[in-house]
Short mmCIF file of C-alpha atoms in Angstrom, two decimals:
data_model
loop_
_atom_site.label_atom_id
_atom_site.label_comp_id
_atom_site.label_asym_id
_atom_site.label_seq_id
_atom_site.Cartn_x
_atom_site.Cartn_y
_atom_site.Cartn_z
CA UNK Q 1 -16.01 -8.13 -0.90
CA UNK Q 2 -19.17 -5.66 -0.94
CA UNK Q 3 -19.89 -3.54 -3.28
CA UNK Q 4 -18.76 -0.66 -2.59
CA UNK Q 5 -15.28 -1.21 -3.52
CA UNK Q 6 -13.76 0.88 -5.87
CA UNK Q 7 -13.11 -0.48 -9.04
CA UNK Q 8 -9.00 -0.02 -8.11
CA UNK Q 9 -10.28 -2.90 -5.74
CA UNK Q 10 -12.21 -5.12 -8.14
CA UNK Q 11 -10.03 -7.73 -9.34
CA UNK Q 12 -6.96 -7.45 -11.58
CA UNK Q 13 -6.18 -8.53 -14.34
CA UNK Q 14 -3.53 -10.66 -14.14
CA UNK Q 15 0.10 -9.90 -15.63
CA UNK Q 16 3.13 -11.86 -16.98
CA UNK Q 17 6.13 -11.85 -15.26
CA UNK Q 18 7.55 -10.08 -18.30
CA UNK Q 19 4.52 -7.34 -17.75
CA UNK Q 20 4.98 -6.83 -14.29
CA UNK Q 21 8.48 -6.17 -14.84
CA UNK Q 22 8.41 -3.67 -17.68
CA UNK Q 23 5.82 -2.38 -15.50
CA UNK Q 24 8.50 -1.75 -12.60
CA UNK Q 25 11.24 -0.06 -15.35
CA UNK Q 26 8.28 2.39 -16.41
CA UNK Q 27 8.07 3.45 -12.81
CA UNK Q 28 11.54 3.12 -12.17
CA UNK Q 29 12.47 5.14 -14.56
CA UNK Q 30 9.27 7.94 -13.22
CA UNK Q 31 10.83 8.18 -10.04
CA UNK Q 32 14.74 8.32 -10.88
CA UNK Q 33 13.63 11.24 -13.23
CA UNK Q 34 11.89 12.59 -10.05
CA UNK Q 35 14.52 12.34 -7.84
CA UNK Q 36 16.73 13.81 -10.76
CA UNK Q 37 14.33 17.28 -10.40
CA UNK Q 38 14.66 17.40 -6.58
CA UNK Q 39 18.36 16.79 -6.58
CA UNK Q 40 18.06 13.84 -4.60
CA UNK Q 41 20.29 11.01 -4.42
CA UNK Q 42 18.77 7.56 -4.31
CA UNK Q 43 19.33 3.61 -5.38
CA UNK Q 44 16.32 1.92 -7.35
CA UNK Q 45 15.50 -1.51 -6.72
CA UNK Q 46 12.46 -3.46 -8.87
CA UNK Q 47 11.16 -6.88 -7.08
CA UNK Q 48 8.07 -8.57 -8.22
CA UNK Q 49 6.15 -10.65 -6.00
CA UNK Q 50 2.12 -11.66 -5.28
CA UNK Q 51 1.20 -10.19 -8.77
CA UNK Q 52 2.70 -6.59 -8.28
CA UNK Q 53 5.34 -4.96 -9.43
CA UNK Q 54 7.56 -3.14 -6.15
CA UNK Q 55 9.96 -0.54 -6.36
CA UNK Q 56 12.12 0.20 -3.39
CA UNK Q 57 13.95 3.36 -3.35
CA UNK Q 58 16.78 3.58 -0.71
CA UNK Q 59 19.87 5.23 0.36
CA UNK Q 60 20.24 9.56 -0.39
CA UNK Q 61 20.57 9.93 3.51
CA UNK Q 62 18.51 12.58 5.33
CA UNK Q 63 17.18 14.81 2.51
CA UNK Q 64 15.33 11.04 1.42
CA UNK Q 65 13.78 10.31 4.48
CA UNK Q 66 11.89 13.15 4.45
CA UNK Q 67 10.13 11.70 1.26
CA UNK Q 68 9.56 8.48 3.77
CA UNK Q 69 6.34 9.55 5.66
CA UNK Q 70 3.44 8.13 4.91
CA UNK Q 71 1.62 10.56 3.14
CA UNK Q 72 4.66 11.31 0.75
CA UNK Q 73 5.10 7.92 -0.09
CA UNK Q 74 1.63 7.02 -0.66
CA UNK Q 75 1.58 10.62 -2.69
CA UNK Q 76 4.52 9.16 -5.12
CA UNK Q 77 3.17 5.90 -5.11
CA UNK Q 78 -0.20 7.56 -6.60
CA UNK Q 79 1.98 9.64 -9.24
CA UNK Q 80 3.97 6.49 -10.24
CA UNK Q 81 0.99 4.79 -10.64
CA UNK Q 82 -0.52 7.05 -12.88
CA UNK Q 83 2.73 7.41 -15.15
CA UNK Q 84 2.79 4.07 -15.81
CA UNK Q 85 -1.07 3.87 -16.85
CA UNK Q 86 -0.66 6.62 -18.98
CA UNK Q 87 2.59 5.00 -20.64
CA UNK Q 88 0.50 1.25 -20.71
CA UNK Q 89 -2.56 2.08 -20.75
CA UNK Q 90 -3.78 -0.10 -17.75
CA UNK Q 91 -4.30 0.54 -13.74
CA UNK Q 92 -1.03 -0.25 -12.56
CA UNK Q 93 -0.54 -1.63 -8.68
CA UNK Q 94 2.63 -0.98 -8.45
CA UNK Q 95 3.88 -0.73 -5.06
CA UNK Q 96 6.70 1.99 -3.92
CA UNK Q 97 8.68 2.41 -0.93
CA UNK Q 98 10.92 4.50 0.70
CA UNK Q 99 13.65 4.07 2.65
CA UNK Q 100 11.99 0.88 4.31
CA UNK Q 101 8.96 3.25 5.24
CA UNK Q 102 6.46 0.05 3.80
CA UNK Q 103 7.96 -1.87 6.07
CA UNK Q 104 7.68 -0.10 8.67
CA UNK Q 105 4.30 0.66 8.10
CA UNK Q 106 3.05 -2.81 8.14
CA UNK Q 107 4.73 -3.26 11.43
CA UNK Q 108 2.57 -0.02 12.80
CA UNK Q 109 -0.23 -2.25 11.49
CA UNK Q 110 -0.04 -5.44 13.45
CA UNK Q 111 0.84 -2.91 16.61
CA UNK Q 112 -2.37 -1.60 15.96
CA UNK Q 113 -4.07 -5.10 15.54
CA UNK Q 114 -2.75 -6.56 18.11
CA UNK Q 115 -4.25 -3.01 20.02
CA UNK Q 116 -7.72 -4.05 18.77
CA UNK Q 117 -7.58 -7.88 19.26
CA UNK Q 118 -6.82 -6.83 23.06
CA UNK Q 119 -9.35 -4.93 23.28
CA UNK Q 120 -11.98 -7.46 21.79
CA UNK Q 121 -10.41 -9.95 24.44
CA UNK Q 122 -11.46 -7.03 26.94
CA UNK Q 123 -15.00 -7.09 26.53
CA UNK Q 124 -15.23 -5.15 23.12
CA UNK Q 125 -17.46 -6.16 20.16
CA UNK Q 126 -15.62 -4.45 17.78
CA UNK Q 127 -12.90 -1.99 16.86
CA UNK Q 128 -12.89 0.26 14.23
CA UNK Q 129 -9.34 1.23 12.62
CA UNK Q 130 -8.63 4.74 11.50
CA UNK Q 131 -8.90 4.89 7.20
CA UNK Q 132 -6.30 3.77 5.98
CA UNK Q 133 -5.39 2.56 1.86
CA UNK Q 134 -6.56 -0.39 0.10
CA UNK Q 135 -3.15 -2.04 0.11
CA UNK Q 136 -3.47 -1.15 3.97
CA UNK Q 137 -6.25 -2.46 4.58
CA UNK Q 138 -5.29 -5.82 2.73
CA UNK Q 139 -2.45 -6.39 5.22
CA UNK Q 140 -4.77 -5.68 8.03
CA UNK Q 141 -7.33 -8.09 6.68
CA UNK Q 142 -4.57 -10.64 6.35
CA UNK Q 143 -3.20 -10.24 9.75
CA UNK Q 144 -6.56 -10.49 11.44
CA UNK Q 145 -7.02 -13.24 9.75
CA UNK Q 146 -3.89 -14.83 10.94
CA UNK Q 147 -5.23 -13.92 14.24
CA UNK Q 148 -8.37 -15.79 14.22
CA UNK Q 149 -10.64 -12.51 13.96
CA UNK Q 150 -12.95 -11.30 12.08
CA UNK Q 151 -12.50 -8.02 9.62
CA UNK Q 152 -14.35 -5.76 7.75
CA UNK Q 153 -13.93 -2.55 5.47
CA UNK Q 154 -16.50 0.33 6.10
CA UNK Q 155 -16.89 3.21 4.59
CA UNK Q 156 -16.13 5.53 1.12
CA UNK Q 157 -13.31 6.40 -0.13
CA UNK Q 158 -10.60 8.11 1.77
CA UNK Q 159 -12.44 7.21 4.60
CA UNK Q 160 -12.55 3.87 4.49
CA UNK Q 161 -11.20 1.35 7.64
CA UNK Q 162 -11.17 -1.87 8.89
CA UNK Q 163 -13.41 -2.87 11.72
CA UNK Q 164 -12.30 -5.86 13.17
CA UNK Q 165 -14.48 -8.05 16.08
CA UNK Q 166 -14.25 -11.46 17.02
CA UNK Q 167 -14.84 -14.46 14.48
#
């Protein structure tokens, strides 16, 4: 880890169970009232696993998946967060999805590894990955890993990506 993570990156503290899930009602309860102002339909669903708190939001057809993208999710993810914190008064890291879009995302991720590990086999020294978020970046590290390659993060702040090159 260098230095010039952000402190959002520095290592949490550590939650109970019991935390982590009042943790994932406080957000739950953020997004079903945002949902409520949109007039969109929606199912909650609270999970907690690896130290997080995860709220999935599915079903509510169409007018929902527009609220799937990347950039929307990671938008509402960002709000959610920041509800809770101001309701606990501690960063939160709760994770939100929509409509599977996490999922999905992670599996544009090892696409994009298994891109760069090709190329590496090619000839390359490196590859550098376009910026992506910490949470991101931590399933690229851990893929890579997986892979027997080497990764690094580079860069500030929204522009901050993975460059991955041989072990």
């Amino acid at each position: 880890m260098s230095l010039e993570n952000t402190a959002a990156e520095a290592a949490p503290e550590t939650l109970s169970l019991e935390e982590l899930e009042a943790e994932g009602d406080l957000a739950a309860d953020y997004i079903e009232g945002l949902l409520d102002i949109v007039d969109l339909d929606g199912d909650l669903d609270i999970d907690v696993a690896n130290g997080r708190a995860y709220v999935s939001v599915s079903g509510g057809g169409v007018d929902l998946d527009r609220l799937a993208t990347p950039d929307a999710v990671q938008a509402l993810q960002d709000l959610t967060r920041l509800a809770v914190q101001a309701k606990t008064g501690r960063f939160s890291r709760i994770i939100v999805d929509v409509g599977g879009s996490r999922d999905a995302r992670a599996n544009e991720l090892k696409r994009m590894v298994d891109a760069a590990v090709a190329q590496i086999a090619a000839g390359r020294s490196e590859v550098e990955l376009e910026p992506m978020s910490s949470y991101e970046r931590k399933l690229v590290h851990d893929t890579v890993a997986d892979r027997g390659y080497h990764s690094e993060s580079r860069g500030e702040g929204r522009e901050r990506r993975l460059v991955i090159s041989a072990a």
